[in-house]
């Protein structure tokens, strides 16, 4: 069986987790949380990276910091995970879904401005597969209309747009360390803050509305409840598991990129014959090999391909059912403009097994499976 995913793991995780236990420091904001946060800050240039219990929670924090209220509107793609929408819906906002570009599956930046209304408060671009959205255009619209930008960079740790790290171009960036992502702590994520002015409000929000973070830094004598908040900090045990991978990030990232490039090279002949389409990486985007997908001709062909591969013990999977067509999406949102590509392109997309440590023989079996499927059609 070739699984679609295997959770990321680095062997030193055991030693680090043991050290956290022996130090009697498994609650939040311990040594490993500090190491992971500093790594993220060094990698992205964020004014502050705050480790969270999930990317979903980081998105919730961003929605709270944007002060989203009932009646506000947020512009986002329909082709995304529900968490991008949930965070704003929880604050009473309406989702305004905008079509995607067929090449990158990202928000079509040329359609964003016509979706802006007097109620729009934020734009939430999603960097699908770790490939950057057209951030210059999106940031320009946000600046002119005085909107927040919350980047859902869940899949984009390590990715760049025109050399700039994703997740730090908008006001807020959120990343995920779920076990399906490039680096993992089981469940977890981080909120990236571009500007220093957000550090204190975000720290308070994350620590139950207290100024405990300041207290730990020795800036105040005792801590107290100062504002609204919740508990968004993960156990240091999870951070210890993550740190083992971040410490080896360049090697893990290189191996993952090698698998991605191998798929791309091996499948290019099939793409040249126009049997399938391969992912497009704009020249000014540096991706992180988060995902390898191909596109079939249509939904029926995709269903047949997934079944064919399954018979060979290969787990290939489709991705999002567009949010605007889901029960909650219909209740909490509307599609602005025409759905030219969201449904049609998501129907064609199938993701191939890709994870840290994918064996070359397994990648070969997947490639062979795809070629054999098309040879029989
Ligand atoms: C994985 C993912 C999330 C959710 O991440 P969690 O850490 O599981 O909450 C949100 N948005 C996108 C685009 C994702 O891929």
Coordinates of C-alpha atoms and ligand atoms in Angstrom, one line a residue:
X1 CA 0.0 0.0 0.0
X2 CA 1.4 3.4 -1.0
X3 CA -0.3 5.8 1.3
X4 CA -1.2 9.4 0.3
X5 CA 0.6 10.8 3.3
X6 CA 2.9 9.7 6.2
X7 CA 3.2 12.1 9.1
X8 CA 6.5 14.0 9.1
X9 CA 8.9 12.7 11.8
X10 CA 12.5 13.3 12.7
X11 CA 14.3 10.7 15.0
X12 CA 15.4 13.3 17.5
X13 CA 11.8 13.9 18.4
X14 CA 11.9 11.2 21.1
X15 CA 15.0 12.7 22.9
X16 CA 13.5 16.2 22.8
X17 CA 10.1 15.1 24.1
X18 CA 11.8 13.2 26.8
X19 CA 13.8 16.3 27.8
X20 CA 10.6 18.3 27.9
X21 CA 9.0 15.7 30.2
X22 CA 12.1 15.5 32.5
X23 CA 12.3 19.3 32.8
X24 CA 8.7 19.2 34.0
X25 CA 7.9 21.7 31.3
X26 CA 5.2 20.3 29.0
X27 CA 2.8 23.2 29.2
X28 CA 2.9 25.9 26.6
X29 CA 5.7 28.4 25.9
X30 CA 8.6 26.2 27.0
X31 CA 12.0 25.9 25.5
X32 CA 10.9 24.0 22.3
X33 CA 8.1 26.5 21.6
X34 CA 10.8 29.2 21.8
X35 CA 13.1 27.4 19.4
X36 CA 10.3 26.8 16.9
X37 CA 9.1 30.4 17.1
X38 CA 12.6 31.8 16.6
X39 CA 13.1 29.4 13.6
X40 CA 9.9 30.7 12.0
X41 CA 10.9 34.3 12.7
X42 CA 14.3 33.7 11.2
X43 CA 12.8 32.0 8.1
X44 CA 10.0 34.5 7.4
X45 CA 11.2 37.7 8.9
X46 CA 8.0 38.0 10.8
X47 CA 8.0 40.6 13.6
X48 CA 6.7 37.7 15.8
X49 CA 5.7 34.1 15.2
X50 CA 3.3 32.7 17.8
X51 CA 2.9 28.9 18.0
X52 CA -0.7 27.9 18.1
X53 CA -2.8 24.7 18.6
X54 CA -3.7 24.7 14.9
X55 CA -3.7 26.9 11.8
X56 CA -7.5 27.1 12.3
X57 CA -6.9 28.7 15.7
X58 CA -4.3 31.0 14.1
X59 CA -7.0 32.1 11.6
X60 CA -9.4 32.6 14.5
X61 CA -6.9 34.8 16.2
X62 CA -6.4 36.8 13.0
X63 CA -10.2 37.3 12.6
X64 CA -10.3 38.5 16.3
X65 CA -7.4 40.9 15.8
X66 CA -9.1 42.3 12.6
X67 CA -12.1 42.9 14.9
X68 CA -14.5 41.2 12.4
X69 CA -18.1 41.8 13.3
X70 CA -21.5 40.5 12.2
X71 CA -22.3 42.0 8.8
X72 CA -18.7 42.3 7.7
X73 CA -17.6 40.7 4.5
X74 CA -14.4 38.7 3.8
X75 CA -13.2 37.9 0.4
X76 CA -11.7 34.4 -0.1
X77 CA -11.5 31.6 -2.6
X78 CA -14.2 28.9 -2.6
X79 CA -11.5 26.4 -3.4
X80 CA -10.0 26.1 0.1
X81 CA -10.3 24.2 3.4
X82 CA -13.3 25.3 5.5
X83 CA -11.1 26.7 8.3
X84 CA -10.3 29.7 6.1
X85 CA -14.0 30.6 6.1
X86 CA -14.8 29.3 9.6
X87 CA -12.6 31.8 11.4
X88 CA -14.5 34.7 9.9
X89 CA -17.9 33.1 10.1
X90 CA -17.4 32.5 13.8
X91 CA -17.3 36.3 14.1
X92 CA -20.5 36.7 12.1
X93 CA -18.9 37.7 8.8
X94 CA -20.3 36.8 5.4
X95 CA -17.9 34.9 3.0
X96 CA -17.6 36.4 -0.4
X97 CA -16.2 33.7 -2.7
X98 CA -14.1 34.8 -5.7
X99 CA -13.1 32.5 -8.5
X100 CA -9.6 31.0 -8.8
X101 CA -7.1 31.1 -11.6
X102 CA -6.9 27.7 -13.4
X103 CA -3.1 27.6 -13.5
X104 CA -2.3 27.9 -9.8
X105 CA -5.8 27.2 -8.3
X106 CA -5.2 30.5 -6.3
X107 CA -7.6 33.5 -5.9
X108 CA -7.8 35.3 -9.2
X109 CA -6.4 38.7 -8.3
X110 CA -8.1 40.4 -11.2
X111 CA -11.5 39.5 -9.8
X112 CA -11.0 40.6 -6.2
X113 CA -11.6 44.3 -6.6
X114 CA -15.1 43.9 -8.1
X115 CA -16.1 41.8 -5.1
X116 CA -15.3 44.7 -2.7
X117 CA -18.3 46.4 -1.1
X118 CA -18.6 49.0 1.7
X119 CA -18.9 46.0 4.1
X120 CA -15.6 44.3 3.1
X121 CA -13.1 44.2 5.9
X122 CA -10.5 41.6 4.8
X123 CA -9.1 39.5 2.0
X124 CA -7.9 36.0 2.8
X125 CA -5.8 34.6 0.0
X126 CA -4.8 30.9 0.3
X127 CA -1.5 29.9 -1.1
X128 CA -2.6 26.5 -2.6
X129 CA 0.0 23.8 -2.7
X130 CA 2.5 26.3 -1.3
X131 CA 2.5 28.4 -4.5
X132 CA 2.1 32.1 -3.9
X133 CA -1.0 34.1 -4.8
X134 CA -0.4 37.4 -6.8
X135 CA 0.3 39.2 -3.6
X136 CA 1.4 42.6 -5.1
X137 CA -2.0 43.0 -6.8
X138 CA -3.9 41.8 -3.7
X139 CA -2.0 44.1 -1.3
X140 CA -2.5 47.0 -3.6
X141 CA -6.3 46.5 -3.6
X142 CA -6.2 46.1 0.2
X143 CA -4.3 49.3 0.6
X144 CA -6.6 51.3 -1.6
X145 CA -9.7 50.0 0.1
X146 CA -8.3 49.9 3.6
X147 CA -8.7 46.1 4.1
X148 CA -6.8 43.7 6.2
X149 CA -5.0 40.8 4.4
X150 CA -4.9 37.5 6.2
X151 CA -2.7 35.0 4.3
X152 CA -3.8 31.4 4.8
X153 CA -0.2 30.1 4.4
X154 CA -1.1 26.7 6.0
X155 CA 0.6 24.9 3.1
X156 CA 3.3 27.5 2.5
X157 CA 6.1 27.1 5.1
X158 CA 9.3 27.8 3.2
X159 CA 7.6 29.2 0.1
X160 CA 8.5 32.6 -1.4
X161 CA 6.8 35.2 -3.6
X162 CA 9.3 37.4 -5.5
X163 CA 11.8 36.3 -2.9
X164 CA 9.6 37.4 0.0
X165 CA 8.4 34.7 2.5
X166 CA 4.7 33.9 2.3
X167 CA 2.7 34.6 5.5
X168 CA 4.5 37.9 6.1
X169 CA 3.2 40.0 3.2
X170 CA -0.3 40.5 4.6
X171 CA -1.1 41.9 8.1
X172 CA -1.4 38.3 9.4
X173 CA -0.2 35.0 8.1
X174 CA -1.2 31.6 9.4
X175 CA 0.7 28.3 9.0
X176 CA -0.2 24.7 9.8
X177 CA 1.8 22.0 11.4
X178 CA -0.9 19.4 11.0
X179 CA 0.4 15.9 10.2
X180 CA -0.6 16.4 6.5
X181 CA 1.8 19.4 6.1
X182 CA 5.5 19.5 5.3
X183 CA 6.5 19.9 9.0
X184 CA 4.3 18.7 11.8
X185 CA 3.6 18.6 15.5
X186 CA 0.5 16.4 15.1
X187 CA -1.9 19.3 15.5
X188 CA -0.5 22.8 15.6
X189 CA 0.2 25.9 13.7
X190 CA 1.4 29.5 14.0
X191 CA 0.3 33.0 13.6
X192 CA 2.8 35.3 11.9
X193 CA 2.7 39.0 12.6
X194 CA 4.2 41.3 10.0
X195 CA 4.1 44.4 12.2
X196 CA 5.4 44.8 15.8
X197 CA 2.3 46.7 16.8
X198 CA 0.4 43.5 16.8
X199 CA 2.7 41.6 19.1
X200 CA 1.2 42.7 22.4
X201 CA -2.5 42.3 21.4
X202 CA -1.8 38.9 19.9
X203 CA 0.1 37.6 22.9
X204 CA -2.7 38.7 25.2
X205 CA -5.4 37.1 23.0
X206 CA -3.4 33.8 22.9
X207 CA -2.9 33.7 26.7
X208 CA -6.5 33.9 27.9
X209 CA -6.6 37.7 27.8
X210 CA -3.7 38.0 30.2
X211 CA -0.3 39.8 30.0
X212 CA 1.5 36.6 31.0
X213 CA 3.9 36.7 28.1
X214 CA 5.2 40.1 29.3
X215 CA 5.5 38.6 32.8
X216 CA 7.6 35.7 31.6
X217 CA 9.9 38.1 29.9
X218 CA 10.3 39.9 33.2
X219 CA 8.8 43.1 31.9
X220 CA 6.2 43.2 34.7
X221 CA 6.0 41.9 38.3
X222 CA 2.7 40.1 38.1
X223 CA 0.3 39.2 35.4
X224 CA -3.4 40.0 35.2
X225 CA -6.5 39.8 33.0
X226 CA -6.3 42.7 30.6
X227 CA -8.5 41.9 27.6
X228 CA -10.6 39.2 26.0
X229 CA -8.7 36.0 25.0
X230 CA -8.6 32.3 24.8
X231 CA -6.0 29.5 25.1
X232 CA -4.2 29.1 21.8
X233 CA -0.8 27.8 22.9
X234 CA 0.3 24.2 22.3
X235 CA 2.0 21.9 24.7
X236 CA 5.8 22.1 24.6
X237 CA 5.7 18.3 24.0
X238 CA 4.2 19.0 20.5
X239 CA 6.8 21.7 19.9
X240 CA 9.6 19.3 20.9
X241 CA 8.3 16.9 18.2
X242 CA 8.2 19.7 15.6
X243 CA 11.7 21.1 16.6
X244 CA 13.4 17.9 15.6
X245 CA 12.1 18.5 12.0
X246 CA 12.8 22.2 11.9
X247 CA 16.3 21.6 12.9
X248 CA 16.7 19.4 9.8
X249 CA 14.5 21.6 7.6
X250 CA 16.9 22.2 4.7
X251 CA 17.5 18.4 4.2
X252 CA 13.8 17.5 4.6
X253 CA 12.8 20.3 2.2
X254 CA 15.4 19.2 -0.3
X255 CA 14.2 15.6 -0.2
X256 CA 10.6 16.6 -0.7
X257 CA 11.5 18.9 -3.6
X258 CA 13.4 16.0 -5.1
X259 CA 10.2 13.8 -5.1
X260 CA 8.2 16.6 -6.5
X261 CA 10.7 17.2 -9.3
X262 CA 10.8 13.5 -10.1
X263 CA 7.1 13.3 -10.5
X264 CA 7.1 16.4 -12.7
X265 CA 9.9 15.1 -14.9
X266 CA 8.4 11.6 -15.2
X267 CA 4.9 12.8 -16.0
X268 CA 5.9 15.5 -18.4
X269 CA 5.6 13.3 -21.5
X270 CA 2.0 12.5 -20.6
X271 CA 1.4 16.2 -20.2
X272 CA 3.1 17.0 -23.5
X273 CA 0.6 14.6 -25.1
X274 CA -2.1 16.6 -23.4
X275 CA -3.5 13.6 -21.5
X276 CA -3.0 15.3 -18.2
X277 CA -2.1 18.8 -16.9
X278 CA 0.8 19.5 -14.5
X279 CA 0.9 22.2 -11.8
X280 CA 2.1 25.6 -12.9
X281 CA 4.7 27.4 -10.8
X282 CA 4.9 31.1 -11.8
X283 CA 8.5 32.2 -12.5
X284 CA 8.5 34.6 -9.5
X285 CA 7.2 32.0 -7.0
X286 CA 9.5 29.5 -5.1
X287 CA 7.3 26.7 -3.9
X288 CA 7.9 24.2 -1.1
X289 CA 6.8 21.0 -2.8
X290 CA 3.9 20.7 -0.5
X291 CA 1.7 18.8 -2.9
X292 CA 1.9 17.1 -6.3
X293 CA -1.3 17.1 -8.2
X294 CA -2.2 16.4 -11.8
X295 CA -5.4 17.3 -13.6
X296 CA -7.4 14.8 -15.6
X297 CA -9.8 15.7 -18.4
X298 CA -12.9 15.8 -16.3
X299 CA -14.6 14.4 -13.2
X300 CA -15.4 11.0 -14.7
X301 CA -11.8 10.4 -15.8
X302 CA -10.6 11.5 -12.3
X303 CA -12.9 9.0 -10.6
X304 CA -11.7 6.2 -12.9
X305 CA -8.0 7.1 -12.3
X306 CA -8.4 7.1 -8.5
X307 CA -10.2 3.7 -8.6
X308 CA -7.5 2.3 -11.0
X309 CA -4.7 3.4 -8.7
X310 CA -6.5 2.1 -5.7
X311 CA -6.6 -1.3 -7.2
X312 CA -2.8 -1.2 -7.3
X313 CA -2.6 -0.2 -3.7
X314 CA -1.9 3.4 -4.5
X315 CA -3.8 6.1 -2.5
X316 CA -4.4 9.1 -4.7
X317 CA -7.0 11.6 -3.5
X318 CA -9.0 14.6 -4.7
X319 CA -9.2 17.8 -2.8
X320 CA -11.7 20.5 -1.7
X321 CA -15.3 20.4 -2.6
X322 CA -15.8 24.1 -3.3
X323 CA -17.1 25.8 -0.2
X324 CA -19.8 27.8 -2.0
X325 CA -21.5 24.5 -2.9
X326 CA -21.4 23.1 0.6
X327 CA -24.4 23.5 3.1
X328 CA -22.4 25.9 5.3
X329 CA -21.0 27.8 2.4
X330 CA -24.5 28.4 1.1
X331 CA -25.6 29.6 4.5
X332 CA -22.7 31.8 5.3
X333 CA -21.5 33.0 1.9
X334 CA -22.1 34.0 -1.7
X335 CA -20.1 33.7 -4.9
X336 CA -19.2 37.0 -6.3
X337 CA -19.2 36.9 -10.1
X338 CA -19.1 33.7 -12.2
X339 CA -17.8 30.3 -11.2
X340 CA -15.7 29.7 -14.3
X341 CA -12.9 27.7 -12.8
X342 CA -13.5 26.8 -9.2
X343 CA -15.8 23.9 -9.7
X344 CA -14.5 22.8 -13.1
X345 CA -10.9 22.8 -12.1
X346 CA -11.4 21.3 -8.6
X347 CA -13.3 18.4 -10.4
X348 CA -10.2 17.6 -12.4
X349 CA -7.6 17.7 -9.7
X350 CA -6.0 14.6 -8.1
X351 CA -3.2 14.5 -5.6
X352 CA -0.5 11.9 -5.8
X353 CA 1.2 10.4 -2.7
X354 CA 3.9 12.8 -1.5
X355 CA 5.5 12.9 1.9
X356 CA 9.0 13.3 3.5
X357 CA 10.8 10.0 2.8
X358 CA 8.7 8.8 -0.2
X359 CA 10.7 5.9 -1.6
X360 CA 11.8 6.3 -5.2
X361 CA 10.4 2.8 -6.0
X362 CA 7.0 3.9 -4.7
X363 CA 7.1 7.1 -6.8
X364 CA 8.0 4.9 -9.8
X365 CA 5.0 2.7 -9.1
X366 CA 2.7 5.8 -8.9
X367 CA 4.1 7.1 -12.2
X368 CA 3.7 3.7 -13.9
X369 CA 0.1 3.5 -12.6
X370 CA -0.8 6.8 -14.2
X371 CA 0.9 5.8 -17.5
X372 CA -0.9 2.4 -17.5
X373 CA -4.2 4.1 -16.8
X374 CA -3.9 6.4 -19.9
X375 CA -2.4 3.6 -22.1
X376 CA -5.7 1.8 -21.6
X377 CA -7.9 4.7 -22.7
Ligands
LIG1 C1 -4.4 22.4 6.6 C2 -5.0 23.7 6.3 C3 -5.7 24.4 7.2 C4 -6.0 23.9 8.6 O1 -4.9 23.6 9.3 P1 -5.0 23.0 10.8 O2 -3.6 23.2 11.4 O3 -5.4 21.6 10.7 O4 -6.0 23.8 11.5 C5 -6.3 25.6 6.8 N1 -6.2 26.1 5.6 C6 -5.5 25.4 4.6 C7 -5.4 25.9 3.3 C8 -4.9 24.1 4.9 O5 -4.3 23.4 4.0

